[in-house]
XYZ file of C-alpha atoms in Angstrom:
756
model
C 144.009 149.789 135.243
C 142.358 145.771 136.500
C 140.333 144.389 134.296
C 136.352 144.435 135.613
C 136.077 140.516 134.391
C 136.842 137.388 135.340
C 137.805 134.237 133.578
C 134.948 131.900 132.171
C 136.730 128.799 134.173
C 136.713 130.779 137.436
C 133.044 132.235 137.173
C 132.045 128.915 136.023
C 133.451 127.473 139.015
C 132.252 129.722 141.955
C 128.825 130.171 140.404
C 127.693 126.605 139.809
C 127.740 123.933 142.788
C 131.251 122.814 142.165
C 131.922 124.663 145.912
C 129.353 121.643 146.894
C 129.552 118.355 148.304
C 128.095 115.978 146.716
C 126.895 113.897 149.746
C 125.692 116.499 152.159
C 125.077 118.976 149.343
C 125.906 121.896 151.551
C 129.160 124.031 150.490
C 132.264 121.919 151.518
C 133.547 122.271 155.053
C 137.675 121.043 155.178
C 137.334 119.374 151.639
C 139.537 116.509 151.273
C 140.334 114.651 147.583
C 140.410 111.032 147.230
C 142.379 109.437 144.643
C 139.371 109.439 142.377
C 139.920 113.050 142.484
C 136.240 113.679 144.234
C 136.308 115.952 146.889
C 134.034 115.906 149.662
C 133.884 117.357 152.951
C 135.641 115.408 155.407
C 132.792 115.056 157.836
C 130.835 113.352 155.139
C 133.341 111.318 153.966
C 134.040 109.732 157.942
C 130.113 108.668 157.479
C 131.049 106.831 154.712
C 134.146 104.298 156.030
C 132.782 100.778 156.560
C 135.379 98.477 156.703
C 138.512 100.358 156.467
C 137.348 101.102 152.948
C 135.733 104.194 151.623
C 133.613 104.045 148.436
C 133.125 107.104 146.244
C 129.339 108.086 145.964
C 129.780 109.413 142.498
C 132.523 106.503 140.683
C 131.839 104.045 143.017
C 135.587 103.351 143.566
C 136.582 101.654 146.677
C 139.474 103.652 148.338
C 141.182 102.722 151.485
C 141.360 105.159 154.445
C 144.606 105.584 155.926
C 145.519 104.522 159.290
C 145.287 107.747 160.977
C 141.956 108.261 158.879
C 140.457 110.184 156.266
C 142.065 113.514 157.940
C 145.093 111.878 156.214
C 143.306 112.276 152.607
C 144.629 115.764 150.848
C 143.015 118.625 151.616
C 142.161 120.527 148.346
C 143.630 123.753 148.295
C 142.390 124.813 145.345
C 139.314 124.493 146.318
C 139.934 126.077 149.702
C 141.138 129.032 147.517
C 137.720 129.254 145.639
C 136.241 128.992 149.006
C 138.232 131.987 150.235
C 137.003 134.352 148.026
C 133.514 133.397 148.763
C 133.232 133.760 151.993
C 135.196 137.577 151.357
C 132.545 138.571 149.331
C 129.663 137.808 151.604
C 131.857 138.171 154.590
C 132.327 141.512 157.568
C 129.993 142.693 160.403
C 127.215 144.502 158.967
C 126.169 147.778 159.676
C 123.180 149.105 157.720
C 123.802 146.437 155.270
C 127.486 147.388 154.976
C 130.569 145.389 156.290
C 132.652 146.893 158.588
C 136.243 148.156 158.590
C 138.418 145.056 160.416
C 141.200 148.077 161.089
C 139.267 150.558 163.446
C 138.874 148.235 166.153
C 142.694 147.643 166.406
C 143.611 151.296 166.210
C 140.613 153.396 167.360
C 139.848 150.472 169.818
C 136.187 150.684 169.409
C 133.737 147.642 169.595
C 132.867 148.092 166.263
C 134.600 149.661 162.630
C 132.904 152.239 160.393
C 131.553 151.557 157.240
C 133.906 149.309 154.782
C 134.401 150.651 151.379
C 137.724 149.002 150.263
C 139.481 145.905 150.493
C 142.842 144.705 150.884
C 143.658 141.657 148.285
C 147.050 140.953 150.702
C 145.932 141.347 154.019
C 142.331 140.313 152.854
C 140.415 142.731 155.124
C 137.979 145.259 154.463
C 138.485 148.730 154.985
C 136.936 151.992 155.579
C 138.414 154.915 153.394
C 140.652 156.385 156.131
C 142.284 153.057 157.031
C 142.547 152.817 153.525
C 144.240 155.859 152.693
C 146.442 155.165 155.782
C 147.643 150.839 154.068
C 148.688 152.860 151.208
C 151.077 155.214 153.456
C 153.171 152.495 155.603
C 156.191 150.820 154.995
C 154.670 147.307 155.218
C 151.782 148.038 153.164
C 152.440 150.146 150.826
C 152.683 147.659 147.728
C 149.124 146.468 148.630
C 146.921 146.243 146.533
C 143.494 147.799 147.990
C 141.027 148.059 145.551
C 137.223 149.187 145.523
C 135.032 147.102 148.385
C 132.081 147.193 145.361
C 133.661 145.786 142.382
C 135.596 143.095 144.876
C 131.974 141.774 145.526
C 131.241 142.151 142.209
C 133.709 139.710 141.459
C 135.984 142.568 139.424
C 138.856 141.278 141.012
C 138.446 137.874 141.301
C 141.413 136.297 139.192
C 144.140 138.833 140.787
C 143.100 138.194 144.149
C 143.386 134.193 143.531
C 147.173 135.915 142.220
C 147.607 137.232 145.651
C 145.778 134.438 147.981
C 148.472 132.180 149.481
C 147.544 128.866 151.207
C 148.222 128.791 154.568
C 150.197 125.836 156.484
C 147.707 123.654 158.378
C 150.755 123.259 160.634
C 151.858 126.923 161.472
C 148.925 129.336 161.207
C 149.622 132.389 159.509
C 153.042 130.837 157.366
C 152.056 130.655 153.757
C 153.252 127.769 151.768
C 155.989 128.867 149.803
C 158.447 125.416 149.171
C 157.748 121.823 147.614
C 159.707 119.155 149.680
C 160.668 116.998 146.443
C 161.712 113.545 147.997
C 158.386 113.880 149.981
C 156.193 115.739 147.272
C 155.039 118.033 150.155
C 154.139 121.553 150.248
C 156.489 123.645 153.440
C 156.373 126.524 154.802
C 159.642 128.731 156.064
C 159.071 126.957 159.805
C 158.510 123.768 157.795
C 161.428 124.091 155.962
C 164.107 124.326 158.779
C 163.012 120.450 160.251
C 162.865 117.614 159.709
C 163.589 119.109 155.642
C 166.413 120.529 156.243
C 168.461 118.397 153.954
C 165.659 117.543 152.031
C 166.041 119.593 148.226
C 163.298 122.297 148.073
C 162.166 124.506 145.279
C 159.893 127.200 145.641
C 156.085 126.708 144.465
C 156.677 128.856 140.812
C 159.475 126.843 139.545
C 157.542 123.062 140.922
C 154.960 124.227 139.015
C 156.875 125.098 135.504
C 158.982 121.441 135.817
C 155.905 119.053 136.839
C 153.739 121.375 134.631
C 154.662 119.233 131.095
C 154.449 116.029 132.840
C 150.903 116.494 134.042
C 149.974 118.312 130.357
C 151.397 115.210 128.800
C 148.786 113.130 130.907
C 145.973 115.096 129.968
C 146.849 115.320 126.848
C 146.476 111.014 126.896
C 143.360 111.469 128.795
C 142.063 113.476 126.041
C 143.401 111.303 123.598
C 141.233 108.434 125.711
C 138.232 110.704 126.156
C 137.714 110.822 121.848
C 138.105 106.783 122.011
C 135.621 106.614 124.353
C 133.552 108.981 122.689
C 133.606 107.080 119.430
C 133.005 104.013 121.227
C 129.854 105.139 123.118
C 128.941 106.270 120.011
C 128.953 103.062 118.350
C 127.698 101.505 121.091
C 124.622 103.554 120.777
C 124.146 103.197 117.124
C 124.461 99.642 117.521
C 121.544 99.553 120.116
C 119.693 101.504 117.516
C 120.492 99.173 114.863
C 119.417 96.399 116.917
C 116.338 98.005 117.788
C 115.111 98.759 114.357
C 116.186 94.995 113.398
C 114.140 93.626 116.577
C 111.202 95.178 115.539
C 111.528 93.727 111.569
C 111.662 90.565 113.058
C 108.886 91.126 115.581
C 106.709 92.609 112.113
C 107.977 89.376 110.468
C 106.979 87.138 112.852
C 103.371 88.684 113.093
C 103.080 88.662 109.477
C 104.186 85.123 109.081
C 102.282 84.156 112.040
C 98.934 85.970 110.367
C 100.004 84.027 107.375
C 99.207 81.030 109.204
C 96.381 81.453 110.428
C 94.793 82.511 107.174
C 96.244 79.209 105.851
C 94.596 77.124 108.200
C 91.636 78.970 108.248
C 91.918 78.561 104.493
C 92.333 75.224 104.941
C 89.620 74.428 107.353
C 87.549 75.946 105.233
C 88.164 73.465 102.752
C 88.499 70.179 104.523
C 85.090 70.784 105.626
C 83.831 71.499 102.169
C 85.301 68.487 101.242
C 84.227 66.270 104.155
C 80.857 67.622 103.369
C 80.788 66.637 99.665
C 81.909 63.318 100.835
C 79.395 62.642 103.256
C 76.963 64.053 101.432
C 77.865 61.766 98.530
C 78.033 58.880 100.668
C 74.501 59.275 101.710
C 73.116 59.778 98.886
C 74.723 56.572 97.445
C 73.622 54.539 100.345
C 69.737 55.902 100.434
C 69.600 54.713 96.774
C 71.414 51.027 98.591
C 68.910 51.454 100.898
C 65.615 51.702 98.592
C 67.239 48.699 96.443
C 67.555 46.890 99.296
C 64.673 47.513 101.062
C 63.027 46.409 97.625
C 64.829 43.111 97.570
C 63.619 42.285 100.820
C 60.370 42.887 100.204
C 60.222 41.220 96.997
C 61.885 37.981 98.955
C 59.827 38.385 102.053
C 56.361 38.007 99.789
C 57.557 35.087 97.419
C 58.724 33.198 100.965
C 55.813 34.025 102.396
C 53.741 32.472 99.689
C 55.884 29.344 99.248
C 55.170 28.583 103.418
C 51.232 29.393 102.745
C 50.913 26.931 99.616
C 52.880 23.816 102.042
C 51.090 24.255 104.889
C 47.495 24.876 103.452
C 47.956 23.703 100.183
C 46.344 20.066 98.738
C 48.969 17.510 97.544
C 47.781 18.550 93.650
C 47.772 21.735 94.224
C 51.575 21.652 95.478
C 52.700 19.697 92.987
C 51.308 21.757 90.194
C 53.163 25.362 91.534
C 56.198 23.345 92.612
C 57.876 24.079 89.714
C 57.362 27.418 89.741
C 57.797 28.264 93.629
C 61.283 25.884 92.995
C 62.302 28.289 90.153
C 61.433 31.969 91.871
C 63.171 30.347 94.767
C 66.295 29.499 92.970
C 65.922 32.652 91.302
C 65.905 34.717 94.495
C 69.125 32.574 95.824
C 70.894 32.687 92.814
C 70.902 37.020 93.270
C 70.939 36.707 96.951
C 74.203 37.350 97.503
C 73.234 40.882 97.925
C 75.945 41.640 100.374
C 78.684 40.942 97.796
C 77.468 44.229 96.050
C 78.039 46.457 98.658
C 80.141 49.207 98.068
C 83.188 49.777 100.623
C 82.760 52.059 102.988
C 84.905 54.925 103.091
C 85.607 56.844 106.191
C 87.068 59.876 106.318
C 90.211 60.385 108.453
C 92.190 63.910 108.685
C 95.712 63.238 108.971
C 98.228 66.203 110.696
C 101.876 67.066 110.025
C 103.889 65.243 112.328
C 105.452 67.778 113.426
C 101.618 69.288 114.701
C 101.234 66.532 116.923
C 104.515 67.213 118.929
C 103.974 70.355 121.490
C 107.989 70.816 121.439
C 107.524 71.357 117.231
C 108.740 74.628 116.794
C 107.970 76.544 113.466
C 109.512 79.820 114.709
C 112.915 79.870 115.448
C 115.775 82.828 115.712
C 119.278 82.521 114.617
C 121.866 85.161 115.514
C 125.049 86.600 113.859
C 127.522 88.179 115.376
C 128.412 91.540 114.594
C 132.046 93.808 114.415
C 131.642 96.950 114.311
C 134.515 98.874 112.598
C 136.153 102.440 114.134
C 138.093 104.467 111.516
C 140.155 107.265 112.318
C 139.069 110.320 111.447
C 141.059 113.035 109.835
C 141.036 114.743 113.378
C 142.935 112.157 115.031
C 139.649 111.391 117.385
C 138.907 107.456 116.385
C 135.538 109.223 114.663
C 133.338 106.168 113.974
C 133.165 105.159 110.017
C 130.639 103.202 108.242
C 129.443 100.045 110.690
C 128.748 96.979 107.344
C 125.599 95.650 108.942
C 123.306 92.398 108.131
C 120.242 91.632 109.392
C 120.971 90.145 112.777
C 118.072 88.440 113.570
C 116.268 85.332 111.017
C 112.919 85.020 111.425
C 112.776 81.636 110.053
C 108.988 79.581 109.562
C 108.573 76.571 107.896
C 105.325 78.315 106.495
C 106.801 81.175 105.267
C 107.440 79.469 101.853
C 106.611 76.524 102.678
C 103.057 76.455 103.096
C 101.657 73.614 100.912
C 100.185 70.912 102.556
C 100.006 67.772 100.730
C 99.417 63.958 101.606
C 102.961 62.276 101.562
C 104.038 58.407 101.626
C 101.741 55.547 102.242
C 100.828 56.660 105.541
C 99.055 59.693 104.749
C 102.219 62.154 106.612
C 101.817 65.468 105.649
C 104.910 67.389 104.997
C 105.813 71.066 104.327
C 106.387 71.727 100.540
C 107.769 74.629 99.015
C 105.597 77.103 98.136
C 105.746 77.896 94.206
C 103.655 77.181 91.493
C 103.048 74.063 89.934
C 101.768 72.905 87.073
C 99.239 69.158 87.072
C 101.754 67.175 86.146
C 103.757 68.103 89.171
C 101.457 67.554 91.708
C 99.656 71.022 92.161
C 96.992 71.815 94.420
C 94.071 70.805 92.763
C 89.913 72.204 93.912
C 87.654 69.545 95.485
C 85.644 69.326 92.362
C 89.167 67.844 90.395
C 89.912 66.234 93.370
C 86.468 64.430 93.199
C 86.412 64.225 89.672
C 89.393 62.007 90.020
C 88.829 59.720 92.695
C 87.721 56.339 91.092
C 83.365 56.179 91.937
C 81.449 52.954 91.960
C 77.753 52.961 92.790
C 76.986 56.002 94.636
C 79.898 57.313 94.349
C 81.496 54.136 96.569
C 85.584 52.872 95.344
C 84.805 49.086 93.700
C 87.459 46.685 93.419
C 87.902 43.889 91.445
C 88.419 40.585 93.806
C 88.903 43.014 97.107
C 87.478 42.630 100.357
C 83.612 44.322 100.731
C 84.724 45.628 104.098
C 88.077 47.158 103.178
C 88.884 50.747 104.997
C 90.012 53.458 103.032
C 91.565 56.837 104.184
C 90.164 60.014 102.697
C 92.867 62.543 101.388
C 92.077 65.795 101.010
C 94.199 68.297 98.953
C 94.680 71.636 100.227
C 95.204 75.236 98.652
C 98.065 77.379 99.616
C 97.165 80.659 100.666
C 99.726 83.689 99.092
C 100.790 86.630 101.206
C 99.362 88.945 98.503
C 95.856 89.956 99.171
C 93.819 87.534 96.639
C 90.803 88.405 94.612
C 87.987 88.809 96.227
C 85.777 85.238 95.089
C 82.446 86.361 93.819
C 81.202 88.046 90.289
C 82.452 91.313 89.169
C 80.063 93.191 86.859
C 81.157 94.269 83.820
C 81.758 98.310 83.585
C 82.356 98.664 87.899
C 86.219 98.572 87.097
C 88.897 97.407 89.614
C 87.468 97.549 93.016
C 89.802 97.515 96.141
C 91.158 95.083 97.892
C 91.232 93.752 101.806
C 94.867 92.927 103.253
C 94.445 90.964 106.573
C 96.016 93.410 109.111
C 95.243 91.896 113.054
C 92.415 89.445 114.084
C 92.125 89.520 117.766
C 89.825 88.190 121.017
C 87.404 90.651 122.608
C 86.846 88.495 125.553
C 88.106 89.718 129.039
C 88.926 88.880 132.421
C 86.177 90.009 134.047
C 83.513 88.926 131.749
C 81.289 86.233 132.923
C 79.579 85.704 129.663
C 80.939 85.195 126.079
C 80.696 88.586 124.194
C 77.977 89.399 121.589
C 79.447 92.248 120.247
C 76.333 94.194 118.803
C 78.229 97.789 118.598
C 81.316 99.104 116.919
C 82.279 102.195 115.926
C 85.634 104.462 115.642
C 86.989 106.201 119.216
C 89.851 108.512 119.201
C 93.537 107.860 116.630
C 93.449 104.311 115.447
C 91.317 102.921 118.271
C 87.615 101.205 118.397
C 85.041 100.629 120.493
C 83.237 97.769 121.388
C 79.494 97.390 122.769
C 79.248 94.132 124.459
C 75.684 93.665 125.128
C 76.119 90.245 126.733
C 78.867 91.849 129.409
C 76.688 95.002 129.565
C 80.142 96.834 128.409
C 81.524 99.416 126.419
C 84.946 97.570 125.185
C 88.206 100.042 124.105
C 90.949 98.164 121.643
C 93.533 99.921 120.054
C 93.437 98.553 115.895
C 96.469 96.021 116.776
C 94.065 94.466 119.467
C 95.689 95.843 122.656
C 92.830 96.498 125.130
C 92.865 100.175 126.463
C 90.270 99.730 128.926
C 86.215 100.371 129.172
C 83.965 103.320 128.999
C 81.717 103.214 131.909
C 77.937 102.735 131.245
C 74.968 103.551 133.679
C 74.240 100.691 136.066
C 71.907 97.998 134.049
C 72.477 99.364 130.588
C 73.270 96.633 127.965
C 74.361 98.972 124.909
C 73.345 97.247 121.963
C 74.256 100.081 119.027
C 77.103 102.809 119.648
C 78.935 105.989 117.916
C 81.729 108.424 119.097
C 80.870 111.936 119.184
C 82.746 115.075 119.897
C 83.797 114.009 123.665
C 80.985 112.106 124.189
C 79.318 108.415 123.417
C 75.939 107.694 122.416
C 74.417 104.353 122.528
C 70.912 102.641 122.229
C 69.645 100.231 125.681
C 66.553 98.808 125.006
C 64.056 101.430 124.331
C 66.719 104.651 125.067
C 69.235 106.530 123.916
C 71.780 107.804 125.744
C 74.775 109.865 125.208
C 77.276 110.071 128.187
C 81.071 111.412 128.570
C 83.788 109.545 128.208
C 84.096 109.111 132.072
C 80.517 107.859 132.034
C 78.495 110.727 133.280
C 75.159 110.878 131.540
C 74.762 113.961 129.788
C 70.978 113.492 128.473
C 68.921 110.660 127.809
C 65.390 110.347 125.807
C 62.914 107.401 125.318
C 62.751 105.839 121.839
C 60.080 103.634 120.326
C 58.944 100.630 122.138
C 57.535 98.823 118.628
C 61.404 97.948 117.735
C 63.532 95.116 119.062
C 67.122 96.903 118.676
C 68.310 100.974 117.769
C 70.943 101.444 115.263
C 72.837 104.161 115.977
C 75.199 106.118 114.107
C 77.177 109.459 113.969
C 77.669 111.828 111.296
C 80.209 113.399 109.427
C 80.023 116.260 111.597
C 80.538 114.499 114.630
C 77.771 116.796 116.839
C 74.998 114.736 115.306
C 73.824 111.211 116.197
C 70.943 109.522 113.954
C 69.213 106.714 115.421
C 66.640 104.322 113.638
C 62.748 104.311 115.168
C 60.569 102.102 113.948
C 61.137 102.554 110.063
C 62.391 106.776 110.644
C 65.529 108.047 110.915
C 65.475 110.641 114.151
C 68.373 113.125 114.501
C 69.921 114.525 118.040
C 72.293 117.000 118.619
C 74.875 117.715 121.558
C 71.897 119.186 124.162
C 69.352 116.304 123.239
C 67.392 118.080 120.960
C 65.509 116.669 117.770
C 67.445 118.469 114.790
C 65.644 116.275 112.003
C 63.463 113.007 111.628
C 61.728 111.211 108.416
C 61.370 109.049 106.180
C 63.208 107.174 103.744
C 61.470 107.172 100.887
C 59.015 109.882 102.059
C 55.572 109.371 104.102
C 54.526 107.169 101.327
C 56.753 104.264 102.896
C 55.519 105.136 106.453
C 55.460 101.883 108.390
C 56.618 100.052 105.403
C 60.613 99.921 106.839
C 62.072 98.740 109.433
C 65.730 99.570 109.475
C 67.565 96.994 111.731
C 71.519 98.729 110.924
C 72.338 102.483 110.487
C 75.313 103.952 108.846
C 76.728 106.964 107.661
C 78.794 108.397 104.713
C 81.649 111.196 104.312
C 79.627 112.709 101.862
C 76.403 112.918 104.424
C 74.039 109.934 103.584
C 72.707 107.830 105.080
C 72.815 104.090 104.847
C 70.264 101.450 106.150
C 69.559 97.955 106.089
C 65.845 97.255 106.116
C 64.335 94.088 107.030
C 60.888 95.007 106.040
C 62.292 95.420 102.729
C 64.908 93.306 102.520
C 67.031 95.871 101.038
C 69.866 98.480 101.338
C 68.443 101.862 101.081
C 70.626 104.985 100.908
C 69.140 108.241 101.122
C 70.350 111.767 101.699
C 70.201 114.025 104.681
C 66.169 114.799 103.858
C 65.115 111.600 103.339
C 65.475 111.362 99.228
C 66.589 107.815 98.137
C 69.180 107.939 96.328
C 69.740 104.469 95.588
C 68.229 101.058 96.793
C 69.160 97.368 96.143
C 67.242 94.011 96.676
C 68.915 92.101 93.708
C 69.448 88.273 93.699
C 72.894 89.158 95.592
C 70.952 88.775 98.525
C 70.465 85.327 98.139
C 67.384 85.580 100.455
C 69.255 86.580 103.198
C 68.395 89.686 105.189
C 71.344 92.727 104.941
C 73.272 92.981 108.027
C 75.660 95.328 109.007
C 76.708 98.319 106.677
C 80.135 100.506 106.727
C 81.063 102.960 104.393
C 85.017 104.218 102.745
C 86.470 107.210 102.183
C 84.822 106.905 98.918
C 81.717 106.119 99.510
C 81.774 102.365 98.914
C 79.296 100.116 100.761
C 79.881 97.236 102.605
C 77.297 95.240 103.448
C 77.454 91.468 105.704
C 75.482 88.585 104.971
C 75.551 86.689 107.769
C 74.103 83.717 106.419
C 76.832 83.633 103.921
C 79.649 84.287 105.535
C 80.557 87.499 103.570
C 80.620 90.959 103.324
C 79.700 92.055 99.796
C 80.494 95.525 98.268
C 78.241 98.515 96.778
C 79.193 101.492 94.753
C 77.434 104.606 96.511
C 74.431 104.693 94.918
C 73.510 100.982 96.231
C 74.530 98.824 93.287
C 75.806 95.314 94.054
C 79.842 95.155 92.780
C 81.149 91.989 93.949
C 82.104 89.949 97.072
C 85.023 91.614 99.233
C 85.122 88.917 102.165
C 84.422 85.564 102.230
C 84.768 82.859 104.673
C 88.764 82.546 102.188
C 89.182 85.651 104.314
C 88.481 83.629 107.800
C 85.062 85.615 107.996
C 82.637 82.672 110.560
C 79.355 84.140 110.869
C 80.525 87.785 110.796
C 77.762 90.177 112.675
C 78.830 94.264 112.987
C 81.182 96.094 111.114
C 82.706 99.434 111.018
C 84.865 101.975 109.035
C 88.024 103.203 110.713
C 89.708 106.512 109.253
C 87.813 105.199 106.123
C 90.560 102.711 105.506
C 90.398 100.194 108.071
C 87.504 97.326 108.009
C 86.522 95.630 111.196
C 84.409 92.617 111.503
C 83.579 91.082 114.341
C 82.025 87.641 114.190
C 79.633 86.222 116.689
C 82.481 84.018 118.747
C 83.505 87.513 119.879
C 86.373 87.693 117.859
C 87.036 90.891 115.506
C 89.030 91.011 111.842
C 90.353 93.998 110.636
C 91.012 94.397 106.912
C 93.115 97.508 105.523
C 91.130 98.328 102.393
C 93.575 98.596 99.336
C 91.593 101.261 97.018
C 92.074 100.162 92.851
C 94.460 103.368 92.700
C 97.261 102.447 95.032
């Protein structure tokens, strides 16, 4: 019984795009095979001929075209045989949806045969039942294989049909190819065998295949081995590329860290040098003022004595002049003897800034890359496929920075040239860094803080040399007091810094509002340019949230799928694409209104004339309260407002000059108005996930930290961290403090908890 299943390879060849031309994407017609073993239609190949050559569309190999044209390329009989099977499945004239018999018109003389029910695999003809019975009874065809047509069209007999399929000779139609001419390597039918290959040694096809199959299989095994090696090499290349990308990412991160460190060092050195400069100028000014007072007194005494002497000489009588002559002469000699007043003048110490010579060179390179060649090693596995073994990798790219381990800047030599020394702890005897107070204490001081030298010229100029502290990569303890019993505090770790001015801005940015916006993203209210800008925590600009025309957003908060902001005396709620959902009028007695989102994300709070009003997503007033109750009506002015993860409200009260913490009902939990404010008005407030409050003191260039009840714990950020006139802050994910400066720059610090 014939098996009703075909091998997977044959089914795959018949059902896939193997029989489609890759040029015209249609079924192959007169398939021709190139030397690279890719097969295309003869007509399609003819269209690709250019300059006597054709380029394979798949492997891009260039092949010369035979002199007789593309028809001389080898015919792919394998594809032709598969095409015959495919065509046979759908061949025959259809009557009522069924194929017609191919013998009925020849036997009965009718124009059309009856419906076919069988197929002869040898004749490749569809037969009706009567012709199929007769086909089995004739001497010539009784050995033919006649099968059910339905099963044949279903593919049950594809393998058997392939075995009985005979390749036809292109020169002699109807004749099957039976022989292989060995000298010519050409397939022959019986007619071709007679002439001109009569004297050539020929083999039947079966014997020729049996003789040549081992050679092909050996070559195929060699190609399989090459494929295994290629696969192993491809795997190595991919892994090398992955390692390269990982290493490049590490180097990029290292570059960022080194650059940020150098910037922090420069900012810290800037603050220290400016402090030393201010101290020097103040000391010199004080000395000069004292000297001026002394000189003015001496000048006045000399003028009065000279005026008296002139008056006596011009108006006095002889006896009067002679009687006063001794006293006048003694006084004038006394004034002349001490009259070299300029000889006591202190040398004028002129401050000068001395830079490292490399910083003055535009071609100076503080960072460079070095490359080390890596040789991948491929070890053969037990299966002989050339599996890749372990590849010893080292650091391929090295980021070298003079400031990496050499961030200490000191004056060197007589000319004051500063060089970068290795950043390591030093004792004072070894020339370690000193504080500004130590520098001033060790400088020889004369009258008024000026340096005196015996026998030196009074107008000799001396250079002012400041010593700079080096800033370590690890976060240093925040300057300022840490109260007893407060325990370890969160520490800032600098993350990045970036400007907010964009090419389309007409003015310098004035940031009046900040808030988290989506994952690792912030929304910046630029009141000067009337725009809400989006930035990632890495400083990447993400576009804007459109605001109504004419609005200058002041304070901003992000809600669920919406953005709330205050502008003038109005509160707006808009969608992310700028559509206005609602707006509410606010009190005109307040210059600006602080806005904050509640932790639930579906309500927004706004400060209005000492009140806190809470609106829902529909714009309805949900609640309204005065921190501390009605007794404080008119006594508070909340200029900045935020909420804590615990649901409390924290505000900066400029009327009471305090920081107030209250719950959702307005009950005051804590309030701070102590000496830690130094008389300054409290600025922007932010709260981390543990409830710590971060208060901005703009006049002092610092951010202080308070506990959840509003008690001062100490300094968190100072000018040491690059703060210069901080303006507005916000907290992202409870772990990142975002600080905007008055110049439009944003600093981002990661908060490291004491227990981490």
